[in-house]
Short mmCIF file of C-alpha atoms and ligand atoms in Angstrom, two decimals:
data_model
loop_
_atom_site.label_atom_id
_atom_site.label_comp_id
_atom_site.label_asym_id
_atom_site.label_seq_id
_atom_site.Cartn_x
_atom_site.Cartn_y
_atom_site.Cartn_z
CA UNK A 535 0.00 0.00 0.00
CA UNK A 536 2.88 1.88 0.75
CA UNK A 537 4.72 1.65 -2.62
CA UNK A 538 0.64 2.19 -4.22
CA UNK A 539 0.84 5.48 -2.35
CA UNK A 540 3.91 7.01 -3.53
CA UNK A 541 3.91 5.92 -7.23
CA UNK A 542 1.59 8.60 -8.30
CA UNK A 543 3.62 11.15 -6.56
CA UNK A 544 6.93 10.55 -8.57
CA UNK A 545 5.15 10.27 -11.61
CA UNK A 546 3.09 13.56 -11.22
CA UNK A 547 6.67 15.04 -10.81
CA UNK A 548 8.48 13.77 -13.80
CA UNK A 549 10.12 10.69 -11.83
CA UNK A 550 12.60 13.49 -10.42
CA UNK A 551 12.49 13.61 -6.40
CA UNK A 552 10.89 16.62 -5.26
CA UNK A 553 12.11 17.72 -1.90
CA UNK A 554 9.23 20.34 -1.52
CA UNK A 555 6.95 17.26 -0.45
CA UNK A 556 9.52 16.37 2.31
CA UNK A 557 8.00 19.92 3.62
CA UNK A 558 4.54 18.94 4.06
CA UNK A 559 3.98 20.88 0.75
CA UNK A 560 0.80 19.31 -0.91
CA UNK A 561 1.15 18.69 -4.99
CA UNK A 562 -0.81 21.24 -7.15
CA UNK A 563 -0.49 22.26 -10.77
CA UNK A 564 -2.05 25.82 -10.02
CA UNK A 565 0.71 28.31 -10.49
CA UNK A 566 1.29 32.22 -9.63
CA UNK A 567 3.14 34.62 -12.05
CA UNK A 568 6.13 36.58 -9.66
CA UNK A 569 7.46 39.74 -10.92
CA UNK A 570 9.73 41.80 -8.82
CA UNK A 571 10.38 45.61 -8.18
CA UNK A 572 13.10 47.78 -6.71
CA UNK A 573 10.95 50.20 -5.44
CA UNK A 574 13.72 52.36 -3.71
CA UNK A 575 17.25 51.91 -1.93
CA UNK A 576 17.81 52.93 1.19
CA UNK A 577 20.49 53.40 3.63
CA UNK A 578 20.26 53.04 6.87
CA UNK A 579 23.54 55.08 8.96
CA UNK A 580 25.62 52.98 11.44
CA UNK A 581 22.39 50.33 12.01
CA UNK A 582 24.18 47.35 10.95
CA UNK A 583 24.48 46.51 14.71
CA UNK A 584 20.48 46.63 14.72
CA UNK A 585 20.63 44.04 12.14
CA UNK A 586 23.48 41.71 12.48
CA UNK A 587 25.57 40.22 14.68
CA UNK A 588 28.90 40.48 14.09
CA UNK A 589 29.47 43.72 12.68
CA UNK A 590 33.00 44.13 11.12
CA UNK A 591 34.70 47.17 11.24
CA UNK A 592 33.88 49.19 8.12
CA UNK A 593 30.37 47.45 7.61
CA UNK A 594 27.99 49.68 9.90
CA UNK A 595 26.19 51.41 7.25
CA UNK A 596 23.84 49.49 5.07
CA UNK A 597 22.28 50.04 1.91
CA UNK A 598 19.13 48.06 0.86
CA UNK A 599 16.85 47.76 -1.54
CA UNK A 600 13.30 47.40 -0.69
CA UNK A 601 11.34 44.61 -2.87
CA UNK A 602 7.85 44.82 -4.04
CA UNK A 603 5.90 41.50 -5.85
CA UNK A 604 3.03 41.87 -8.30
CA UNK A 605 1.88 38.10 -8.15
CA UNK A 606 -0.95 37.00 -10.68
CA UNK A 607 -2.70 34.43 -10.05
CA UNK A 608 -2.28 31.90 -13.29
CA UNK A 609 -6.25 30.46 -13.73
CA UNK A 610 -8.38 33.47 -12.32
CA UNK A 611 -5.52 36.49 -13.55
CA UNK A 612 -6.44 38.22 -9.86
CA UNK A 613 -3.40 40.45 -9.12
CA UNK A 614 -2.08 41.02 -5.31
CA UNK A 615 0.68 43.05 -4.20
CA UNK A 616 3.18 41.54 -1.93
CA UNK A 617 4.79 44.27 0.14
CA UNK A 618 5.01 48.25 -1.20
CA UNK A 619 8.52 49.35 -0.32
CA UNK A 620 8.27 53.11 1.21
CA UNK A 621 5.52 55.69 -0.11
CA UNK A 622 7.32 58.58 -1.62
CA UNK A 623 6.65 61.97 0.32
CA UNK A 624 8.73 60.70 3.70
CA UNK A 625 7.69 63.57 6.02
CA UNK A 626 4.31 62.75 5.67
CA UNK A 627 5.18 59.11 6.80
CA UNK A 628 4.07 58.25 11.05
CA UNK A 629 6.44 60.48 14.18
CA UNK A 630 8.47 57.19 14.35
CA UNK A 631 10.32 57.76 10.89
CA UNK A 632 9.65 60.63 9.61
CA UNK A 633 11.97 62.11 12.26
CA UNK A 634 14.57 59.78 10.90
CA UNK A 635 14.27 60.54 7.44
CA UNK A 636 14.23 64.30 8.94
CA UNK A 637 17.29 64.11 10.74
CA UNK A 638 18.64 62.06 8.51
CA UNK A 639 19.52 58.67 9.86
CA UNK A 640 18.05 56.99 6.77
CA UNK A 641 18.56 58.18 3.11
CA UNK A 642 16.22 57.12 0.81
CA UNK A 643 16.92 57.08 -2.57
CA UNK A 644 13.82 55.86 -5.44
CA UNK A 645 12.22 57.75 -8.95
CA UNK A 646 8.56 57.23 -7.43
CA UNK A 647 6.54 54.70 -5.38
CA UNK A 648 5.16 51.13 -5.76
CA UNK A 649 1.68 52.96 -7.39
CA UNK A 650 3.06 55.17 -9.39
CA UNK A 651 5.57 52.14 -10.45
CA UNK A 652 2.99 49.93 -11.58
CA UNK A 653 0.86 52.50 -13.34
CA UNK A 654 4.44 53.30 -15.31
CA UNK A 655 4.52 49.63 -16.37
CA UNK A 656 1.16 49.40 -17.29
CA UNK A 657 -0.52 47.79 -14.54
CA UNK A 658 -3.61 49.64 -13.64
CA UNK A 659 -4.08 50.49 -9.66
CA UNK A 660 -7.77 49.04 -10.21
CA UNK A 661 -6.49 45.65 -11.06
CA UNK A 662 -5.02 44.87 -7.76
CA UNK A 663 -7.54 42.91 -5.82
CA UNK A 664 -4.93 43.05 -2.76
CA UNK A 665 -2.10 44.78 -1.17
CA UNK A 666 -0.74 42.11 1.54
CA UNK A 667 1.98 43.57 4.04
CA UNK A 668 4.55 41.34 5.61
CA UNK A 669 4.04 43.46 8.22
CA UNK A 670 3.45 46.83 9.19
CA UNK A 671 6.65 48.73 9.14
CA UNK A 672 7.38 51.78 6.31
CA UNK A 673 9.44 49.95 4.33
CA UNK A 674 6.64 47.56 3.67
CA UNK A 675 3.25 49.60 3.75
CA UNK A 676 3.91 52.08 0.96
CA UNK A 677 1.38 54.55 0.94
CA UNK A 678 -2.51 52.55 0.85
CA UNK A 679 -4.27 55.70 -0.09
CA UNK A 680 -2.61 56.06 -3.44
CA UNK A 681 -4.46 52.71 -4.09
CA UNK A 682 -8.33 52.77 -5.02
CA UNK A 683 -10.61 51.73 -2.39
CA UNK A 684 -11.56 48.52 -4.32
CA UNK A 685 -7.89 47.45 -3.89
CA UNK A 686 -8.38 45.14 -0.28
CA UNK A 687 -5.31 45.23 2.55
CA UNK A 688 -4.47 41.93 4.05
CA UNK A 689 -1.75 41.47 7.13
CA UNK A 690 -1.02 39.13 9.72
CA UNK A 691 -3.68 39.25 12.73
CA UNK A 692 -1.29 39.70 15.45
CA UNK A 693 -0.53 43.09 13.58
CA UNK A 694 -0.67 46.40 16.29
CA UNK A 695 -2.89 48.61 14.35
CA UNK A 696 -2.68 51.35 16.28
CA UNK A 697 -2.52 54.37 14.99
CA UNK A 698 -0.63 57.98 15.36
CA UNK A 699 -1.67 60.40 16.77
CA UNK A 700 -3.33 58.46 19.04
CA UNK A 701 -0.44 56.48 19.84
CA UNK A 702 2.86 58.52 19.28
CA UNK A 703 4.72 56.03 18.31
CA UNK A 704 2.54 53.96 16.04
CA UNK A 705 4.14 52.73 12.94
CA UNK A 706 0.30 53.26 11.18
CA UNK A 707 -1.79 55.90 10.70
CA UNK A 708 -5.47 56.32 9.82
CA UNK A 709 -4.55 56.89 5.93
CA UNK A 710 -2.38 53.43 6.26
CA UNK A 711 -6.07 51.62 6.95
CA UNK A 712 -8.83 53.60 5.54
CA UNK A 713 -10.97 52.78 2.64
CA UNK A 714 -9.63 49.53 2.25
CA UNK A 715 -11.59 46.62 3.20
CA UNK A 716 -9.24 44.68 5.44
CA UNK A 717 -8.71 40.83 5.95
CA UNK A 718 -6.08 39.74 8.86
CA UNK A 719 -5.08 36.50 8.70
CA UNK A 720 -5.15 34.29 12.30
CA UNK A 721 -2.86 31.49 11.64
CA UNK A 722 -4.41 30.10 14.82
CA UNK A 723 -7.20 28.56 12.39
CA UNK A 724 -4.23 27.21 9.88
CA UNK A 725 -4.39 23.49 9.15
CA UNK A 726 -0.78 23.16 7.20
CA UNK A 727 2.59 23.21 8.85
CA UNK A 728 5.32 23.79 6.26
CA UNK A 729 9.02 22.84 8.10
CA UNK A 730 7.47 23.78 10.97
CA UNK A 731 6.07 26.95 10.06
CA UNK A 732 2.08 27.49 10.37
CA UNK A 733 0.45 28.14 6.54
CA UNK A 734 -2.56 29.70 5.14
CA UNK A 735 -3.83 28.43 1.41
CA UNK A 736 -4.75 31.97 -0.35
CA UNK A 737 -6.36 31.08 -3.10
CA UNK A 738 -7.35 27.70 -2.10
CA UNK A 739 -5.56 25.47 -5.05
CA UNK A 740 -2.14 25.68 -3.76
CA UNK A 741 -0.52 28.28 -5.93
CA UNK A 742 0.16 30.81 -2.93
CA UNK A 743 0.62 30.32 0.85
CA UNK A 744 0.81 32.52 3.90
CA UNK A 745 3.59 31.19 6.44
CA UNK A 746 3.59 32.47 10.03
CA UNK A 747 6.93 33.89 10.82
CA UNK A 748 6.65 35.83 13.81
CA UNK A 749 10.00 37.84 15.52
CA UNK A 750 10.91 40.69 13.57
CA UNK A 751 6.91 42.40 14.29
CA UNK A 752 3.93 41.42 15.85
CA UNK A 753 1.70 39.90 12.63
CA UNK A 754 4.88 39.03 10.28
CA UNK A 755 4.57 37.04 7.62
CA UNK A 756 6.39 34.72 5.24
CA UNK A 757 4.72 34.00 1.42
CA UNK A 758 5.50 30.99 -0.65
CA UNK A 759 4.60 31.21 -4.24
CA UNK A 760 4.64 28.20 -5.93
CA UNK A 761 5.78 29.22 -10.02
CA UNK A 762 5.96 25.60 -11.34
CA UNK A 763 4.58 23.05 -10.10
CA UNK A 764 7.25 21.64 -8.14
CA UNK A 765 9.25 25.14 -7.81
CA UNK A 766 9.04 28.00 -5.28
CA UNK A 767 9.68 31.39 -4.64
CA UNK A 768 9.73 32.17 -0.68
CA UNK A 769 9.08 35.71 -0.24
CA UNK A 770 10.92 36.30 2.90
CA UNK A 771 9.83 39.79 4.09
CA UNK A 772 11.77 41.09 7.01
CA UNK A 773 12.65 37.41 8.26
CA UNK A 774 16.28 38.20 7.93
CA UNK A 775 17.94 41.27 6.14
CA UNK A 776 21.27 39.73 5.45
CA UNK A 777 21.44 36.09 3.42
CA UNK A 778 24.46 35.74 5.73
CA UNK A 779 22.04 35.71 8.61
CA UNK A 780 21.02 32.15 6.58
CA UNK A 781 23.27 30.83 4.53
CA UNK A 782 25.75 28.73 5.16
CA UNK A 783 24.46 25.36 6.29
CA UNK A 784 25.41 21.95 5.88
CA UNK A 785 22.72 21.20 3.72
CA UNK A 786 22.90 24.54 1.71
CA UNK A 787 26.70 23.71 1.55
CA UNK A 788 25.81 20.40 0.05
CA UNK A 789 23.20 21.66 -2.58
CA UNK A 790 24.87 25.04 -3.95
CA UNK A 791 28.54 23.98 -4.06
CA UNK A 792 30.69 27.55 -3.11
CA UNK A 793 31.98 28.98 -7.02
CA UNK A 794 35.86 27.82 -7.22
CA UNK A 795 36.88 31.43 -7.40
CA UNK A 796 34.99 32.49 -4.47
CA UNK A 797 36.98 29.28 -2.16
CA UNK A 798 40.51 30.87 -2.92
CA UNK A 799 39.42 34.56 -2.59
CA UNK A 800 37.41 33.70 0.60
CA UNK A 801 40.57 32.77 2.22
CA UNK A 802 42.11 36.19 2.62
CA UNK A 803 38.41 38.73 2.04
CA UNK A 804 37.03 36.89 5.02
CA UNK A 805 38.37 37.80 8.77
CA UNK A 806 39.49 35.18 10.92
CA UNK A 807 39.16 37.22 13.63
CA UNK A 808 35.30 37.31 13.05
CA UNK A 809 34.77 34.22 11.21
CA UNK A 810 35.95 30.39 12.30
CA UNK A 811 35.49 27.11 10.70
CA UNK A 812 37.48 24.00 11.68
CA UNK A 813 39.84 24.80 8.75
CA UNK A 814 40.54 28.16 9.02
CA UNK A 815 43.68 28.73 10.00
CA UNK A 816 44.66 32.90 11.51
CA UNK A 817 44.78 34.62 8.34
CA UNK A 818 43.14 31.90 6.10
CA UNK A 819 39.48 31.67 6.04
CA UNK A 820 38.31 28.29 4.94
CA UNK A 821 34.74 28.51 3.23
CA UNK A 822 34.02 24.39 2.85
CA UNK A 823 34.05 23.70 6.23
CA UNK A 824 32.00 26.60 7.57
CA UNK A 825 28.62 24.75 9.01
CA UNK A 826 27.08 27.55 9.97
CA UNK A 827 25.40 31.20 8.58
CA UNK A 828 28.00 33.55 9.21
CA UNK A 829 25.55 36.23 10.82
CA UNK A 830 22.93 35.68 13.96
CA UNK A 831 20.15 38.37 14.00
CA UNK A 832 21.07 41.14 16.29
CA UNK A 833 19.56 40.88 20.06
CA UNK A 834 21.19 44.63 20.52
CA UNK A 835 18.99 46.68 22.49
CA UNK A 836 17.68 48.51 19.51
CA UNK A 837 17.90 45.59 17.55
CA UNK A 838 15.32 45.86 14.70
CA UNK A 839 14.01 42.25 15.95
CA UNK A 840 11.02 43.02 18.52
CA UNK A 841 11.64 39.53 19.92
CA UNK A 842 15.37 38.30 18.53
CA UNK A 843 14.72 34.50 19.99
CA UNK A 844 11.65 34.37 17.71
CA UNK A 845 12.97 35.80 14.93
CA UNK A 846 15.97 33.20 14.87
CA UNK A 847 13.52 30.47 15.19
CA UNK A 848 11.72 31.37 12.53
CA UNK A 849 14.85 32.28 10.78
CA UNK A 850 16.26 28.86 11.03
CA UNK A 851 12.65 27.01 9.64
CA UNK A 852 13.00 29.68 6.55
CA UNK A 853 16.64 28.67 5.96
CA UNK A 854 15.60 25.15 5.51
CA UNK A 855 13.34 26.58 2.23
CA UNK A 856 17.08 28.45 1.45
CA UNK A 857 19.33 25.10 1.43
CA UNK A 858 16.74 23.22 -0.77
CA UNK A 859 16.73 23.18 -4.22
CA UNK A 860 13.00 23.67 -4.93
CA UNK A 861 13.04 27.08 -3.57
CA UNK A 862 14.49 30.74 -4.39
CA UNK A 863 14.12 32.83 -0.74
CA UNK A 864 13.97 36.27 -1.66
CA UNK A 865 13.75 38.65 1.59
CA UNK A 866 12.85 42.23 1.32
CA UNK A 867 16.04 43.90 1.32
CA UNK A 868 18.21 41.26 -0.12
CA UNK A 869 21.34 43.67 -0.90
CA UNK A 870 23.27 40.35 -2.89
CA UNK A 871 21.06 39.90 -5.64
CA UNK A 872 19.79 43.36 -6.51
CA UNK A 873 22.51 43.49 -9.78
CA UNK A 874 20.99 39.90 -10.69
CA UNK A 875 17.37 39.77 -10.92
CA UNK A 876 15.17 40.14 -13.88
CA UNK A 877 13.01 42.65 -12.53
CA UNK A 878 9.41 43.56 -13.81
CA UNK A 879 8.20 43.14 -17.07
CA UNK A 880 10.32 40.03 -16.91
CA UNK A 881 8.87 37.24 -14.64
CA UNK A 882 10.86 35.56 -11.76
CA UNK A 883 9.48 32.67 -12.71
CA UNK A 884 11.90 31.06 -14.52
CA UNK A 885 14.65 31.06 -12.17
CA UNK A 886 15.37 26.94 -11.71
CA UNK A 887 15.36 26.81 -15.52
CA UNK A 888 18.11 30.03 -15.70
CA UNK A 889 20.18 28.93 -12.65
CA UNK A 890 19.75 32.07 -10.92
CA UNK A 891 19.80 30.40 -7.45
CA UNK A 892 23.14 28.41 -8.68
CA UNK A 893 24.91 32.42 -9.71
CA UNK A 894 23.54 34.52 -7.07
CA UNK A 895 23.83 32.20 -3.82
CA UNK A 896 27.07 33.08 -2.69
CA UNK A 897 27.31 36.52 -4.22
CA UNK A 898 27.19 38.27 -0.63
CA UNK A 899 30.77 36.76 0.20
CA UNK A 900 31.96 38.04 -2.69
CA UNK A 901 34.19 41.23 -2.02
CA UNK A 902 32.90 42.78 -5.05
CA UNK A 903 29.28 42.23 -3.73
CA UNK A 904 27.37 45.10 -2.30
CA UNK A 905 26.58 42.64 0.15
CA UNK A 906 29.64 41.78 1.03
CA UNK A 907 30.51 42.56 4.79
CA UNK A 908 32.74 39.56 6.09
CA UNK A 909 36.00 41.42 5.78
CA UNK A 910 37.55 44.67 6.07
CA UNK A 911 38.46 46.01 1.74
C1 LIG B 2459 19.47 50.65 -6.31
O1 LIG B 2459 20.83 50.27 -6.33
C2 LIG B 2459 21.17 49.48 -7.45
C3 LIG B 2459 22.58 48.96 -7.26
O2 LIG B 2459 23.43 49.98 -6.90
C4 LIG B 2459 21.00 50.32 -8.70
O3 LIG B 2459 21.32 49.56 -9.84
C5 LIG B 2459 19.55 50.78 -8.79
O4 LIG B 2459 19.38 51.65 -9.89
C6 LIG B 2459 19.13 51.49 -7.53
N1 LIG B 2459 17.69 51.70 -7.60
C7 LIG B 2459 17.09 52.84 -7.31
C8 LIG B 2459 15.62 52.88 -7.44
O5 LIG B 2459 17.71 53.81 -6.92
C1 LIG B 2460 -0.18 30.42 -16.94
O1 LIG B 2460 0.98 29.60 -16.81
C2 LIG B 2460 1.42 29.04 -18.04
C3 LIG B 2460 2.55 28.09 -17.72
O2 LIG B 2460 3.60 28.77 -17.11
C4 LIG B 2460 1.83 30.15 -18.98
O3 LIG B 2460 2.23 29.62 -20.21
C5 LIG B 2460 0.67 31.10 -19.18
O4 LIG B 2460 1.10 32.20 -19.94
C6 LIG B 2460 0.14 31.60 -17.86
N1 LIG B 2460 -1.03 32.40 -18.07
C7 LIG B 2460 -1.14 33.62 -17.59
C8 LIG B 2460 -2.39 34.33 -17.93
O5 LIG B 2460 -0.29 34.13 -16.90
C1 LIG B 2461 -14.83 54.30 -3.11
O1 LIG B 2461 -14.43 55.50 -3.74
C2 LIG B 2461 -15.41 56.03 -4.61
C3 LIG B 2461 -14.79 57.16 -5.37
O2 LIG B 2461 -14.01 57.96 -4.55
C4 LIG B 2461 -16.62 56.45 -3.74
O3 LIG B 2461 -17.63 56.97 -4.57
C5 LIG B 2461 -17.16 55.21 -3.03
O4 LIG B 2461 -18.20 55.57 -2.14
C6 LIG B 2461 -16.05 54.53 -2.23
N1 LIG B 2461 -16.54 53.24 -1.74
C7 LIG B 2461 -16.30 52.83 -0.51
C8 LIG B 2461 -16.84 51.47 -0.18
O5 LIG B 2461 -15.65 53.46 0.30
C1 LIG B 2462 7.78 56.92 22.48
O1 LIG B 2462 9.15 56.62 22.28
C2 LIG B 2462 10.01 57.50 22.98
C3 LIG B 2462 11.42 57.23 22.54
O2 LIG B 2462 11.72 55.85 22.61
C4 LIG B 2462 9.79 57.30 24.49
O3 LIG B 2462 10.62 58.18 25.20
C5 LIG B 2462 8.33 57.57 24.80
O4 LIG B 2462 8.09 57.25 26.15
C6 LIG B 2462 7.39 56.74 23.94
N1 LIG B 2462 6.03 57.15 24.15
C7 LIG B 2462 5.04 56.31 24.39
C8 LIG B 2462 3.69 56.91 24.60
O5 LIG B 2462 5.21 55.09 24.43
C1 LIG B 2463 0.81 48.97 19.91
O1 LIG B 2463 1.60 50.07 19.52
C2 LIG B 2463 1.47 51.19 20.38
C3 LIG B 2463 2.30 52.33 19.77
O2 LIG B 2463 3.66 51.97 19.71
C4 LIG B 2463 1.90 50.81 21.78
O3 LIG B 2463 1.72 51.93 22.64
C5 LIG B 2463 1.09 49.64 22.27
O4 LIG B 2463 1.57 49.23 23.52
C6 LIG B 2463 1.18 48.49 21.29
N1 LIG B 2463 0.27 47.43 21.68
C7 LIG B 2463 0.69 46.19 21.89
C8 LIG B 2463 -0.36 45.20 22.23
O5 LIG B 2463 1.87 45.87 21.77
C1 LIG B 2464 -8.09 23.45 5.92
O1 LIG B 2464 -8.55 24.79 5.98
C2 LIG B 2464 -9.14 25.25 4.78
C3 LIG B 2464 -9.42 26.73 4.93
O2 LIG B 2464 -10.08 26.98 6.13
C4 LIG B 2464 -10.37 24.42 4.45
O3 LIG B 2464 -10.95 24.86 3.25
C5 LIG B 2464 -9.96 22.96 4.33
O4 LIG B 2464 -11.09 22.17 4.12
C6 LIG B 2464 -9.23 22.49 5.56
N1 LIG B 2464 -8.70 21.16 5.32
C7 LIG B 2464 -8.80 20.19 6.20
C8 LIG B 2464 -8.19 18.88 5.79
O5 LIG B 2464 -9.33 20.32 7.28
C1 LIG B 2465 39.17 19.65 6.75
O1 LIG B 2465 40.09 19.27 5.76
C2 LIG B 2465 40.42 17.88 5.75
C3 LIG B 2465 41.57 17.68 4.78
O2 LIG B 2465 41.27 18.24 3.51
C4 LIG B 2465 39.18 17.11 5.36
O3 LIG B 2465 39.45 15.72 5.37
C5 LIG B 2465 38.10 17.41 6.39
O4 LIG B 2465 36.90 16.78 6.01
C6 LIG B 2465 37.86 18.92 6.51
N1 LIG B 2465 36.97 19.19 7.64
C7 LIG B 2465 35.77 19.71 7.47
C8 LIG B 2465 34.98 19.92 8.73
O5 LIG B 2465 35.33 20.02 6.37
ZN1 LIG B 2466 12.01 46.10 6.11
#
């Protein structure tokens, strides 16, 4: 019965083995279409310590870019919005920031906003059933009344939606909520558990899924797009900032085998006095035998994490969908890749077929990598 079982599986994936079932990942044929944008970069001034942990001398400044997905669903053509980058007139954003951006602990640096963006590109604002947040910080919530009021808002429903000025120091205000007819997803009701993480089926047919990854903000969220049927793009949000904060791990080691080049250049780019694997030697970094991410999320008192022990845990289940070859994690400010992605028109779709995992993986300890913050250059 056994053997009965499983038969169908391997033949309804081409006789290949597909790890994504070894996550509890049901088998569907119903597809999304990803397509990504840089909505803005933005630096943030001596934060790295907020972020990650350790922070080598030279590294304390970090510039990001800020992600934004138009996914469309393949059968029905409904369009959602997965995160919104930052809306564009700052100063009008909540106390909490705009006094940053004022003062000028963060930079920003983008042409025009997620709406403005799309409408550019020839995606009508109407179109967009669905703006979902990861969660509820300014990097991620854009600016909801630039959106029509058909266009619905959808966020985690552990999400603090208090607002300014009722609350000083909300990160929402009444023009973040208004208008929109909102949906908050309780994961308490979920009845799929993907590598340990609690999922919601958005469409029902198993082309999109809401993952519970709390830490980083009450409410956050994880998405997991599935673009073939046995491929995946996990849209990290604010999980981790840093692919170092994930990658590597044995099994990530194993899968995406470090680029020759990168082993010999490794050995003198990346500090021994920060970084150890049992065959480093003082002076000589060895990559192979590192079995662990280089970075742990920061648990600094003004650490970005609202709970850094949750984060990592959730951290570590994502990282599993990072080591496997069925899935391409994308976080929200993913700094390695932002010089390798087909961005919108193009669709992300295609990126088992193109190898994009295989060239982009190890960019970050690449000296030449904006990324790149394992060694003093
Ligand atoms: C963000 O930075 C990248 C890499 O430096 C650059 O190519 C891109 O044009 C920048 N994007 C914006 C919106 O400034
Ligand atoms: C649906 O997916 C198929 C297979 O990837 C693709 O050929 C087709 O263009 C998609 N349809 C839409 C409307 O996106
Ligand atoms: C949506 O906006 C339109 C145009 O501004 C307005 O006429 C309509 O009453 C609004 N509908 C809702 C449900 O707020
Ligand atoms: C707002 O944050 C500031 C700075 O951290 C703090 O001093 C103040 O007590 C906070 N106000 C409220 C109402 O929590
Ligand atoms: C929600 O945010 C407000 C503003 O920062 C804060 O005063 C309040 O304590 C928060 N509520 C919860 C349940 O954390
Ligand atoms: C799981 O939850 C979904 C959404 O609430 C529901 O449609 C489905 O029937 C449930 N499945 C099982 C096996 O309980
Ligand atoms: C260290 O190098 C030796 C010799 O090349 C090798 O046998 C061993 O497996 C390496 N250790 C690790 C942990 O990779
Ligand atoms: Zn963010």
């Amino acid at each position: 019965m056994l053997v009965l079982s499983v038969l169908p599986l391997v033949f309804l994936v081409g006789g290949t083995s597909a790890s994504f079932q070894h996550f509890g990942i049901p088998s569907s044929n119903a597809i999304v279409n990803v397509r990504v944008f840089n909505v803005g970069n933005f630096t943030l001034f001596n934060e790295a310590p907020a972020v990650i942990a350790p922070v080598v001398p030279g590294h304390e400044t970090l510039t990001v870019p800020t992600f934004s997905f138009l996914v469309e669903h393949n059968t029905t053509q409904k369009r959602i919005l997965w995160d919104m980058g930052i809306r564009k007139d700052t100063q009008n954003a909540v106390p909490l920031y705009a006094e940053g951006f004022a003062a000028g602990f963060i930079a920003v640096e983008q042409t025009g906003d997620i709406a403005s963006q799309l409408e550019a590109g020839g995606i009508p604002l109407t179109s967009i059933e669905s703006v979902i947040w990861s969660h509820a910080h300014f990097d991620h919530i854009g600016d909801m009344s630039t959106f029509p009021n058909t266009t619905g808002l959808v966020f985690g429903a552990d999400t603090n939606t208090s607002t300014f000025p009722e609350f000083p120091n909300a990160t929402l205000q009444a023009s973040d909520l208004t208008g929109h007819i909102i949906t908050k997803i309780d994961f308490s009701h979920a009845n799929l558990t993907f590598s340990g993480l609690k999922a919601i089926d958005y469409f029902g047919d198993g082309s999109f899924y809401l993952l519970d990854t709390p830490g980083h903000l009450a409410g956050h969220m994880t998405a997991l797009a599935r673009v073939t049927p046995t491929s995946f793009i996990t849209l990290g949000g604010d999980t981790f900032h840093h692919v170092g904060e994930a990658r590597p791990r044995p099994a990530f080691q194993k899968n995406f085998p470090c680029p020759a080049h990168l082993l010999e250049e490794t050995k003198t780019s990346v500090s021994t006095e920060f970084f150890w694997s049992p065959n480093s030697s003082l002076g000589s970094f060895d990559i192979l035998s590192r079995a662990q991410q280089f970075f742990s999320i920061s648990d600094h008192p003004d650490s970005f994490y609202a709970d850094p022990v949750i984060s990592q845990v959730s951290l570590e289940k994502v990282a599993t969908f990072d080591a496997d070859p069925d899935f391409f994690v994308l976080v929200a400010h993913d700094a390695s890749v932002v010089g390798a992605l087909p961005y919108f028109p193009a669709s992300l779709n295609g990126w088992k077929a193109s190898k994009l995992k295989e060239s982009t993986a190890w960019s970050f300890v690449d000296k030449t990598n904006p990324a790149f913050a394992l060694g003093t250059v």
